[in-house]
Every structure is written in structure tokens, then in C-alpha cells.
């Protein structure tokens, strides 16, 4: 094994050695033309065999929430448009149908994925038909990208995908604050029923400012199938004005064409830089807390006290405060299940349903940490304290501040 020896002035030396085994062909590593800056290291660039000076991969680099698909507060199969697994939504306009669920089919190093399972086929998509999976990133979490300035940073999207249908799929990213200015790309599933990692680099946008607020800054969409209204345009590797025809330009796959079709997604990462690093795994507790900024669901069974205590008011109602586990993005909406809820006060009890409650008083500022709910309860005594107790299995209180 040959090596290059670099002697030190004091006598010792350092060697750069060739690989222990003979490579299949000659290898070449190209060094950068600069000496870099303090704190930088030599790292692989987006071009194979070329090194560049850059910052090593850091913690908290994944801007996206729930990319490993660990959190599914709603649970079960989602069959209608809207959020499914936390932060990921399904959307369609077609004659077919599909469910979205959390699956344990996953690549090495992951335990969960988002699964699309076709339940009603649509073999010929009309021009306006489409089906997609979407996620959003909060605008104030994108400020370090410096969009709208000369210092706008490149970003890289990476993800693991799997399907029984091989071929070309479409993907887009849009800026909500800039009339949905977008980039669009194609990725290819090469082997059936095999996990593949895809990487897409996007140049920074020097002309597109992202508002520093709690609205959505980026929307990312993965195409499952689309008609000509969304496929007849061109792929856009740089940020351009929104055009529906560009969204899934050239997509040839229609996942909805057979009830045998499945599509899986996990390991979604958006990070600063022109290349993808290893997926940043977070603990379940950390990911759950991030998700609860947008959605908090409390589930209870018969006999459980909910930590929801209130006061019987003079207008024959119970007002109860619910403390939220993390500050929510906005004042949340409330939805309860049609399950029995008992109010226990000093001398009486009253029965209502969780879905009878309404948001009564809300904070004047966000982020929101406490929400006040009201149930009309005529059989209780004004001024008495009331404890809330679940009287039926599977009750849920759902607080949503989703993007």
C-alpha cells in the first residue's frame, strides 16, 4: 500500500495512505481553490469527487417537522382531505380514493412512514384531476434563509420514498408569501417495493421575501397523479412565478390507477446548503412537542379526569380552562367527540358531551398557552367548582392551530 509522507521539521512525519483494497478504477478528489475560513472543514460538495470548505452538519438543521413520520395524533386511516400524520396532509380532486396511514414499513434507521393505499381506482385522470401529499413550514422558521436578499441561501430537500409503481413523479415547493412562486422537479422511483433516497437542491431566492410571521412560508407537494392542467408545463429548477401546469410537469405515474398501488414517504428533511446530510433524528418527545404547536389531542377513557376544572357561572354554564402542553401557533379551534362528559360539583352532577363545548374566552395575544371552554349546564349551582370527568371510552378534545 503506497503513501505520501509529509515530514515535520522536528523529525516525525504524517502519511496519507492509499486505500487498503484496490479500487475498481482510478479515484480522484479535487481540492477547492481556496483555503477556507476559520471553523470550516473539507466536506463533499454536490459534485461527486469534489471537496469544498463548509460548515459540518449541525444539530437542529432539519427545518421540517415530523419528517420521520413518528407522530400521528389523529391515529387510524385518514380517508378525506386534510391533515393525516401530523404536519402532512392529503389532497385530491379525482374519481379515485385513497387512505393515508402510519406504517411500520420503513427504511433502515427508521420505524415509521406515511403510507398511501389506493382504495378506489381512477384509471384515466381528467385534465383537472390530481392527488398529492403536502406539508408546510412556518414562515418565521425560514428567516435564516435570507430570501429576498443577496445573501439568500441554497437549500436541499431529501426524502425516502417507496412504491410498487416505478417511473417519474413530480414534486413542487411554493412560497406562500410571494403569490405561490415555485420550483418544480421530477424524481424517479427506479426499483419496485424498494426504499430509495432522493435529493433535490434548490438555489436561494434573492427576489422572494418570506414574511417573519406565523403563517406558512413553504408548501411542499408530492404528486401521486395529475391531469394535464398540472403536468403540461415545464420543470422549474429556480424560483419562478406560479403556474399550475408546472407543478407536476411531465409526471407519468398515476398511483390511483389500481387498488394494488401503494406509496410510502419518510425521512423528509429540508436544510441549508447545496447537498444533503444524514437525516437528523429527534426523540419522540421532541418531535411530539414540535407537532403540538400546531395540533394537540387529548384522549381519555371512562373514569378519567381530564385536568379540566371550571366554575359554574350565573348563566347556567361551566367555564373551564384548559392549559396546553406547549404554546400553540395561533388561538386554536376546539372540536370534541360526541362522548359523555360529567361535571361534578358540590351537590350535583350534570352530563354533557365533549362536542357541546365551545371556545368562550381567548387570549388577546399569541402564542396561546391556555384556552377557556364553555358548556351550557342548567342543573348546577352558580358559584360552585366543577370537575370534569370522562364517562365514555375514546373521548377526544382536539385543539388545532394547523397551518
Tab-separated table of C-alpha atoms in Angstrom:
chain	number	residue	atom	x	y	z
A	1	UNK	CA	0.000	0.000	0.000
A	2	UNK	CA	1.606	3.277	-1.142
A	3	UNK	CA	1.528	6.515	0.799
A	4	UNK	CA	2.715	10.096	0.726
A	5	UNK	CA	4.874	11.029	3.719
A	6	UNK	CA	4.896	14.619	4.934
A	7	UNK	CA	7.885	15.143	7.254
A	8	UNK	CA	7.813	17.610	10.144
A	9	UNK	CA	10.771	19.881	10.751
A	10	UNK	CA	11.397	18.201	14.125
A	11	UNK	CA	11.700	14.719	12.586
A	12	UNK	CA	8.322	12.983	12.797
A	13	UNK	CA	6.010	12.751	9.803
A	14	UNK	CA	2.358	12.318	8.721
A	15	UNK	CA	1.336	9.962	5.935
A	16	UNK	CA	-1.592	9.991	3.508
A	17	UNK	CA	-2.166	6.351	2.552
A	18	UNK	CA	-3.936	4.740	-0.403
A	19	UNK	CA	-6.967	2.507	0.280
A	20	UNK	CA	-6.277	-0.924	1.759
A	21	UNK	CA	-8.021	-2.613	-1.178
A	22	UNK	CA	-7.533	-1.877	-4.861
A	23	UNK	CA	-10.359	0.399	-6.108
A	24	UNK	CA	-12.333	-0.655	-9.181
A	25	UNK	CA	-10.924	2.315	-11.093
A	26	UNK	CA	-8.731	5.342	-10.535
A	27	UNK	CA	-10.172	7.726	-7.960
A	28	UNK	CA	-9.748	11.486	-7.967
A	29	UNK	CA	-10.536	14.007	-5.258
A	30	UNK	CA	-10.498	17.627	-6.351
A	31	UNK	CA	-9.449	20.142	-3.711
A	32	UNK	CA	-11.011	23.620	-3.535
A	33	UNK	CA	-9.165	26.613	-4.936
A	34	UNK	CA	-9.351	28.490	-1.609
A	35	UNK	CA	-8.045	27.858	1.897
A	36	UNK	CA	-11.456	28.347	3.540
A	37	UNK	CA	-12.314	30.251	6.698
A	38	UNK	CA	-11.803	29.587	10.390
A	39	UNK	CA	-14.179	26.879	11.673
A	40	UNK	CA	-14.797	25.351	8.251
A	41	UNK	CA	-13.894	21.818	7.236
A	42	UNK	CA	-13.344	19.951	3.982
A	43	UNK	CA	-16.631	18.314	3.061
A	44	UNK	CA	-18.131	16.667	-0.011
A	45	UNK	CA	-19.757	19.108	-2.394
A	46	UNK	CA	-22.816	18.419	-4.519
A	47	UNK	CA	-20.433	17.288	-7.302
A	48	UNK	CA	-19.010	13.794	-6.863
A	49	UNK	CA	-15.264	13.785	-6.230
A	50	UNK	CA	-15.079	17.494	-5.432
A	51	UNK	CA	-14.356	18.801	-1.962
A	52	UNK	CA	-15.271	22.234	-0.651
A	53	UNK	CA	-14.848	24.164	2.562
A	54	UNK	CA	-18.054	24.347	4.545
A	55	UNK	CA	-19.628	24.024	7.960
A	56	UNK	CA	-20.010	20.448	9.186
A	57	UNK	CA	-23.576	19.202	9.645
A	58	UNK	CA	-25.043	20.763	12.780
A	59	UNK	CA	-27.834	19.787	15.132
A	60	UNK	CA	-31.289	21.319	14.524
A	61	UNK	CA	-30.580	21.550	10.806
A	62	UNK	CA	-33.863	19.963	9.686
A	63	UNK	CA	-36.307	22.836	9.276
A	64	UNK	CA	-39.245	20.496	8.694
A	65	UNK	CA	-41.417	18.988	11.481
A	66	UNK	CA	-42.253	15.263	11.765
A	67	UNK	CA	-40.123	14.216	8.797
A	68	UNK	CA	-39.636	10.732	10.290
A	69	UNK	CA	-43.444	10.308	10.489
A	70	UNK	CA	-43.253	9.384	14.181
A	71	UNK	CA	-46.251	11.422	15.315
A	72	UNK	CA	-49.829	10.621	14.292
A	73	UNK	CA	-52.056	12.200	16.944
A	74	UNK	CA	-55.266	11.659	14.950
A	75	UNK	CA	-54.487	7.973	14.528
A	76	UNK	CA	-56.054	5.458	12.173
A	77	UNK	CA	-56.707	5.719	8.439
A	78	UNK	CA	-57.437	9.177	7.015
A	79	UNK	CA	-59.815	8.993	4.054
A	80	UNK	CA	-60.750	12.625	3.405
A	81	UNK	CA	-58.796	15.773	2.564
A	82	UNK	CA	-56.917	17.442	5.395
A	83	UNK	CA	-54.130	16.603	7.784
A	84	UNK	CA	-53.281	12.961	8.396
A	85	UNK	CA	-49.996	12.220	10.135
A	86	UNK	CA	-49.014	15.393	11.965
A	87	UNK	CA	-47.945	18.189	9.574
A	88	UNK	CA	-48.692	16.098	6.457
A	89	UNK	CA	-51.974	16.479	4.582
A	90	UNK	CA	-53.676	14.597	1.761
A	91	UNK	CA	-55.479	16.429	-1.031
A	92	UNK	CA	-57.242	15.214	-4.148
A	93	UNK	CA	-59.700	16.037	-6.886
A	94	UNK	CA	-60.401	12.793	-8.737
A	95	UNK	CA	-62.801	9.890	-9.052
A	96	UNK	CA	-60.453	7.623	-7.105
A	97	UNK	CA	-59.961	7.259	-3.372
A	98	UNK	CA	-57.033	6.526	-1.086
A	99	UNK	CA	-56.272	6.310	2.608
A	100	UNK	CA	-53.287	7.765	4.416
A	101	UNK	CA	-51.993	5.951	7.491
A	102	UNK	CA	-48.904	5.499	9.617
A	103	UNK	CA	-46.974	2.395	8.606
A	104	UNK	CA	-44.129	0.405	10.149
A	105	UNK	CA	-42.754	-0.309	6.658
A	106	UNK	CA	-39.638	1.840	6.758
A	107	UNK	CA	-36.011	2.021	5.599
A	108	UNK	CA	-33.136	1.050	7.870
A	109	UNK	CA	-32.795	3.510	10.735
A	110	UNK	CA	-36.476	4.492	10.720
A	111	UNK	CA	-39.500	2.962	12.422
A	112	UNK	CA	-42.419	4.735	10.724
A	113	UNK	CA	-43.561	6.031	7.359
A	114	UNK	CA	-46.568	7.687	5.752
A	115	UNK	CA	-48.472	5.168	3.629
A	116	UNK	CA	-50.837	5.909	0.735
A	117	UNK	CA	-53.130	2.984	-0.078
A	118	UNK	CA	-55.482	3.219	-3.073
A	119	UNK	CA	-58.991	2.000	-2.252
A	120	UNK	CA	-60.907	3.104	-5.374
A	121	UNK	CA	-59.170	3.230	-8.740
A	122	UNK	CA	-59.312	6.106	-11.217
A	123	UNK	CA	-57.609	4.730	-14.321
A	124	UNK	CA	-57.982	7.815	-16.509
A	125	UNK	CA	-57.437	11.166	-14.798
A	126	UNK	CA	-59.336	14.143	-16.178
A	127	UNK	CA	-57.446	17.328	-17.018
A	128	UNK	CA	-58.301	18.925	-13.660
A	129	UNK	CA	-57.799	15.798	-11.565
A	130	UNK	CA	-54.905	15.380	-9.163
A	131	UNK	CA	-53.844	13.732	-5.905
A	132	UNK	CA	-50.990	14.822	-3.661
A	133	UNK	CA	-49.393	14.784	-0.221
A	134	UNK	CA	-48.460	18.194	1.210
A	135	UNK	CA	-46.604	19.669	4.152
A	136	UNK	CA	-45.973	23.254	5.258
A	137	UNK	CA	-43.163	25.072	7.070
A	138	UNK	CA	-43.881	28.086	9.265
A	139	UNK	CA	-42.586	31.334	7.776
A	140	UNK	CA	-40.701	32.580	10.833
A	141	UNK	CA	-38.695	29.333	10.850
A	142	UNK	CA	-37.311	30.239	7.408
A	143	UNK	CA	-35.839	33.655	8.200
A	144	UNK	CA	-32.275	32.332	8.303
A	145	UNK	CA	-32.563	31.541	4.579
A	146	UNK	CA	-32.304	35.326	3.938
A	147	UNK	CA	-34.682	35.150	0.974
A	148	UNK	CA	-35.169	38.467	-0.737
A	149	UNK	CA	-31.544	39.495	-0.122
A	150	UNK	CA	-28.244	38.994	-1.941
A	151	UNK	CA	-27.301	36.541	0.816
A	152	UNK	CA	-30.165	34.109	0.067
A	153	UNK	CA	-29.095	30.578	0.939
A	154	UNK	CA	-29.416	27.390	-1.074
A	155	UNK	CA	-31.488	24.628	0.494
A	156	UNK	CA	-31.694	20.874	-0.048
A	157	UNK	CA	-34.764	18.656	0.256
A	158	UNK	CA	-34.169	14.955	0.820
A	159	UNK	CA	-36.585	12.105	1.500
A	160	UNK	CA	-37.032	8.338	1.352
A	161	UNK	CA	-39.735	7.020	-0.943
A	162	UNK	CA	-41.058	3.605	-1.960
A	163	UNK	CA	-43.783	2.301	-4.254
A	164	UNK	CA	-44.739	-0.698	-6.330
A	165	UNK	CA	-45.032	1.709	-9.313
A	166	UNK	CA	-41.713	2.714	-10.841
A	167	UNK	CA	-41.257	5.788	-13.006
A	168	UNK	CA	-41.219	9.575	-12.887
A	169	UNK	CA	-43.039	11.527	-10.177
A	170	UNK	CA	-43.475	15.271	-9.731
A	171	UNK	CA	-42.729	17.492	-6.735
A	172	UNK	CA	-43.048	21.209	-6.074
A	173	UNK	CA	-42.199	23.804	-3.420
A	174	UNK	CA	-44.107	27.077	-3.210
A	175	UNK	CA	-43.631	30.346	-1.324
A	176	UNK	CA	-46.952	31.360	0.186
A	177	UNK	CA	-45.889	34.970	0.746
A	178	UNK	CA	-44.915	35.513	-2.889
A	179	UNK	CA	-48.064	34.585	-4.821
A	180	UNK	CA	-47.024	30.922	-4.568
A	181	UNK	CA	-43.829	31.412	-6.521
A	182	UNK	CA	-42.477	27.924	-7.059
A	183	UNK	CA	-39.853	25.414	-8.118
A	184	UNK	CA	-40.806	22.038	-9.567
A	185	UNK	CA	-38.806	18.858	-10.046
A	186	UNK	CA	-39.014	15.261	-11.126
A	187	UNK	CA	-37.722	12.290	-9.185
A	188	UNK	CA	-37.662	8.671	-10.319
A	189	UNK	CA	-38.538	5.516	-8.404
A	190	UNK	CA	-36.203	3.034	-10.073
A	191	UNK	CA	-36.995	-0.252	-8.303
A	192	UNK	CA	-40.389	-1.527	-7.182
A	193	UNK	CA	-41.004	-2.007	-3.459
A	194	UNK	CA	-37.548	-0.681	-2.574
A	195	UNK	CA	-36.687	2.279	-0.389
A	196	UNK	CA	-34.758	4.958	-2.291
A	197	UNK	CA	-33.419	8.278	-1.017
A	198	UNK	CA	-33.982	11.286	-3.247
A	199	UNK	CA	-32.116	14.593	-3.016
A	200	UNK	CA	-33.106	17.905	-4.599
A	201	UNK	CA	-31.086	21.120	-4.249
A	202	UNK	CA	-32.792	24.498	-4.671
A	203	UNK	CA	-30.922	27.781	-5.148
A	204	UNK	CA	-31.686	30.676	-2.833
A	205	UNK	CA	-34.207	33.261	-3.957
A	206	UNK	CA	-32.768	36.771	-3.891
A	207	UNK	CA	-36.105	38.277	-5.013
A	208	UNK	CA	-38.630	36.492	-2.790
A	209	UNK	CA	-39.088	37.800	0.739
A	210	UNK	CA	-40.625	35.412	3.306
A	211	UNK	CA	-42.669	37.207	5.970
A	212	UNK	CA	-41.449	36.934	9.548
A	213	UNK	CA	-44.730	35.661	10.941
A	214	UNK	CA	-46.580	32.514	11.994
A	215	UNK	CA	-48.161	31.844	8.609
A	216	UNK	CA	-46.904	29.255	6.172
A	217	UNK	CA	-43.688	30.118	4.363
A	218	UNK	CA	-43.073	26.998	2.269
A	219	UNK	CA	-45.556	24.423	0.988
A	220	UNK	CA	-44.131	21.172	-0.409
A	221	UNK	CA	-46.227	18.852	-2.555
A	222	UNK	CA	-45.545	15.288	-3.749
A	223	UNK	CA	-47.627	14.243	-6.756
A	224	UNK	CA	-49.465	10.932	-6.733
A	225	UNK	CA	-51.146	11.548	-10.066
A	226	UNK	CA	-52.367	14.547	-12.055
A	227	UNK	CA	-54.151	15.503	-15.262
A	228	UNK	CA	-52.857	17.835	-17.947
A	229	UNK	CA	-53.747	21.013	-16.037
A	230	UNK	CA	-50.853	20.273	-13.684
A	231	UNK	CA	-48.492	18.244	-15.910
A	232	UNK	CA	-48.348	20.049	-19.277
A	233	UNK	CA	-45.870	22.758	-18.248
A	234	UNK	CA	-42.121	22.768	-17.598
A	235	UNK	CA	-39.912	21.785	-14.696
A	236	UNK	CA	-38.544	24.832	-12.824
A	237	UNK	CA	-35.226	24.403	-11.011
A	238	UNK	CA	-35.131	28.084	-9.976
A	239	UNK	CA	-37.880	30.160	-8.359
A	240	UNK	CA	-40.392	31.373	-10.938
A	241	UNK	CA	-43.948	32.715	-10.968
A	242	UNK	CA	-46.575	30.137	-10.096
A	243	UNK	CA	-48.117	28.199	-12.968
A	244	UNK	CA	-50.390	25.245	-12.251
A	245	UNK	CA	-49.156	23.418	-15.370
A	246	UNK	CA	-45.598	23.382	-13.953
A	247	UNK	CA	-46.470	21.766	-10.615
A	248	UNK	CA	-46.090	18.131	-11.699
A	249	UNK	CA	-44.639	18.756	-15.155
A	250	UNK	CA	-44.018	15.517	-17.006
A	251	UNK	CA	-45.388	13.245	-14.258
A	252	UNK	CA	-46.182	9.948	-15.939
A	253	UNK	CA	-47.313	7.992	-12.887
A	254	UNK	CA	-50.895	7.715	-11.709
A	255	UNK	CA	-50.908	5.964	-8.354
A	256	UNK	CA	-54.698	5.916	-8.450
A	257	UNK	CA	-54.888	3.604	-11.470
A	258	UNK	CA	-55.106	0.409	-9.377
A	259	UNK	CA	-56.191	-0.604	-5.894
A	260	UNK	CA	-52.977	-2.656	-5.731
A	261	UNK	CA	-50.884	0.515	-5.605
A	262	UNK	CA	-49.109	1.855	-2.530
A	263	UNK	CA	-46.733	4.766	-1.967
A	264	UNK	CA	-44.622	5.434	1.138
A	265	UNK	CA	-42.728	8.503	2.378
A	266	UNK	CA	-40.391	9.114	5.340
A	267	UNK	CA	-37.092	10.757	6.311
A	268	UNK	CA	-38.125	14.133	4.880
A	269	UNK	CA	-35.512	16.804	5.559
A	270	UNK	CA	-35.117	20.430	4.465
A	271	UNK	CA	-31.768	22.003	5.347
A	272	UNK	CA	-29.488	24.861	4.399
A	273	UNK	CA	-26.825	24.009	1.844
A	274	UNK	CA	-26.413	22.540	-1.616
A	275	UNK	CA	-26.131	18.903	-0.531
A	276	UNK	CA	-27.996	16.509	1.773
A	277	UNK	CA	-26.592	15.348	5.087
A	278	UNK	CA	-27.708	12.308	7.041
A	279	UNK	CA	-31.252	12.586	8.320
A	280	UNK	CA	-31.448	14.355	11.693
A	281	UNK	CA	-33.271	12.020	14.069
A	282	UNK	CA	-35.070	13.585	17.025
A	283	UNK	CA	-36.507	11.937	20.116
A	284	UNK	CA	-40.228	11.161	20.065
A	285	UNK	CA	-40.778	13.662	22.906
A	286	UNK	CA	-39.032	16.429	20.984
A	287	UNK	CA	-40.965	15.725	17.784
A	288	UNK	CA	-44.292	15.466	19.636
A	289	UNK	CA	-43.735	18.860	21.296
A	290	UNK	CA	-42.987	20.436	17.907
A	291	UNK	CA	-46.175	18.936	16.495
A	292	UNK	CA	-48.259	20.116	19.452
A	293	UNK	CA	-47.538	23.714	18.474
A	294	UNK	CA	-49.988	23.033	15.632
A	295	UNK	CA	-52.243	20.264	16.982
A	296	UNK	CA	-52.973	18.952	20.475
A	297	UNK	CA	-55.263	15.979	21.008
A	298	UNK	CA	-56.117	14.662	24.448
A	299	UNK	CA	-57.684	11.214	24.542
A	300	UNK	CA	-59.448	9.759	27.581
A	301	UNK	CA	-61.472	6.711	28.618
A	302	UNK	CA	-64.356	6.153	31.020
A	303	UNK	CA	-63.488	7.370	34.506
A	304	UNK	CA	-60.541	9.566	33.532
A	305	UNK	CA	-60.343	13.072	34.967
A	306	UNK	CA	-59.263	15.427	32.220
A	307	UNK	CA	-57.437	18.098	34.182
A	308	UNK	CA	-60.270	20.322	33.011
A	309	UNK	CA	-61.729	22.113	36.029
A	310	UNK	CA	-64.107	25.016	35.956
A	311	UNK	CA	-66.639	27.246	37.646
A	312	UNK	CA	-70.413	27.190	37.345
A	313	UNK	CA	-71.456	30.672	36.240
A	314	UNK	CA	-74.659	32.641	36.752
A	315	UNK	CA	-75.739	31.975	33.165
A	316	UNK	CA	-76.080	28.221	33.863
A	317	UNK	CA	-72.789	27.220	32.277
A	318	UNK	CA	-69.464	25.699	33.229
A	319	UNK	CA	-66.413	27.709	32.221
A	320	UNK	CA	-63.246	25.633	32.284
A	321	UNK	CA	-59.656	26.489	31.449
A	322	UNK	CA	-57.504	24.017	29.561
A	323	UNK	CA	-53.738	24.506	29.846
A	324	UNK	CA	-51.984	23.464	26.663
A	325	UNK	CA	-48.721	21.475	26.793
A	326	UNK	CA	-46.809	23.924	24.565
A	327	UNK	CA	-47.589	27.414	23.256
A	328	UNK	CA	-49.664	26.979	20.105
A	329	UNK	CA	-49.020	28.811	16.848
A	330	UNK	CA	-52.368	30.625	16.971
A	331	UNK	CA	-55.522	30.623	19.086
A	332	UNK	CA	-56.734	27.084	18.413
A	333	UNK	CA	-60.120	25.862	17.325
A	334	UNK	CA	-61.774	23.254	19.548
A	335	UNK	CA	-63.524	20.060	18.480
A	336	UNK	CA	-64.806	17.419	20.884
A	337	UNK	CA	-66.095	13.942	20.243
A	338	UNK	CA	-69.730	13.025	20.825
A	339	UNK	CA	-68.896	11.173	24.026
A	340	UNK	CA	-70.199	11.648	27.565
A	341	UNK	CA	-68.627	14.220	29.874
A	342	UNK	CA	-69.684	14.543	33.515
A	343	UNK	CA	-69.404	17.740	35.529
A	344	UNK	CA	-69.125	17.065	39.254
A	345	UNK	CA	-69.852	19.996	41.538
A	346	UNK	CA	-70.520	20.343	45.260
A	347	UNK	CA	-74.050	18.982	45.346
A	348	UNK	CA	-74.883	17.707	41.904
A	349	UNK	CA	-73.615	16.260	38.657
A	350	UNK	CA	-74.528	17.095	35.096
A	351	UNK	CA	-73.923	15.183	31.878
A	352	UNK	CA	-72.919	16.732	28.567
A	353	UNK	CA	-70.911	15.700	25.506
A	354	UNK	CA	-67.397	16.810	24.717
A	355	UNK	CA	-68.622	18.248	21.425
A	356	UNK	CA	-71.109	20.503	23.241
A	357	UNK	CA	-68.241	22.721	24.378
A	358	UNK	CA	-67.255	25.934	22.632
A	359	UNK	CA	-64.259	28.251	22.854
A	360	UNK	CA	-65.571	31.017	25.125
A	361	UNK	CA	-62.754	33.339	26.070
A	362	UNK	CA	-59.488	33.508	24.172
A	363	UNK	CA	-56.199	35.258	24.882
A	364	UNK	CA	-55.650	38.590	23.200
A	365	UNK	CA	-52.109	37.611	22.204
A	366	UNK	CA	-50.367	34.542	20.850
A	367	UNK	CA	-48.646	32.169	21.333
A	368	UNK	CA	-51.592	30.658	23.152
A	369	UNK	CA	-50.994	28.554	26.294
A	370	UNK	CA	-54.469	28.490	27.898
A	371	UNK	CA	-57.901	28.193	26.300
A	372	UNK	CA	-61.250	28.796	28.028
A	373	UNK	CA	-64.125	26.461	27.131
A	374	UNK	CA	-67.811	26.709	27.944
A	375	UNK	CA	-70.578	24.123	28.318
A	376	UNK	CA	-74.194	25.103	28.977
A	377	UNK	CA	-75.204	23.110	32.087
A	378	UNK	CA	-78.554	24.112	33.570
A	379	UNK	CA	-78.716	21.748	36.562
A	380	UNK	CA	-75.720	23.023	38.514
A	381	UNK	CA	-75.423	25.720	41.169
A	382	UNK	CA	-73.815	29.041	40.245
A	383	UNK	CA	-70.549	29.705	42.050
A	384	UNK	CA	-69.707	26.043	42.613
A	385	UNK	CA	-66.495	24.472	41.445
A	386	UNK	CA	-66.900	21.707	38.837
A	387	UNK	CA	-64.538	18.857	37.982
A	388	UNK	CA	-64.762	17.275	34.527
A	389	UNK	CA	-64.722	13.509	34.205
A	390	UNK	CA	-64.908	11.380	31.092
A	391	UNK	CA	-67.749	8.854	31.169
A	392	UNK	CA	-67.178	7.010	27.887
A	393	UNK	CA	-64.168	5.364	26.231
A	394	UNK	CA	-62.426	7.039	23.305
A	395	UNK	CA	-63.240	10.643	24.144
A	396	UNK	CA	-61.113	13.288	22.490
A	397	UNK	CA	-60.506	17.005	22.885
A	398	UNK	CA	-58.905	18.374	19.717
A	399	UNK	CA	-57.187	21.759	19.630
A	400	UNK	CA	-55.985	22.801	16.180
A	401	UNK	CA	-53.776	25.716	15.120
A	402	UNK	CA	-52.547	23.985	11.989
A	403	UNK	CA	-51.132	25.901	9.054
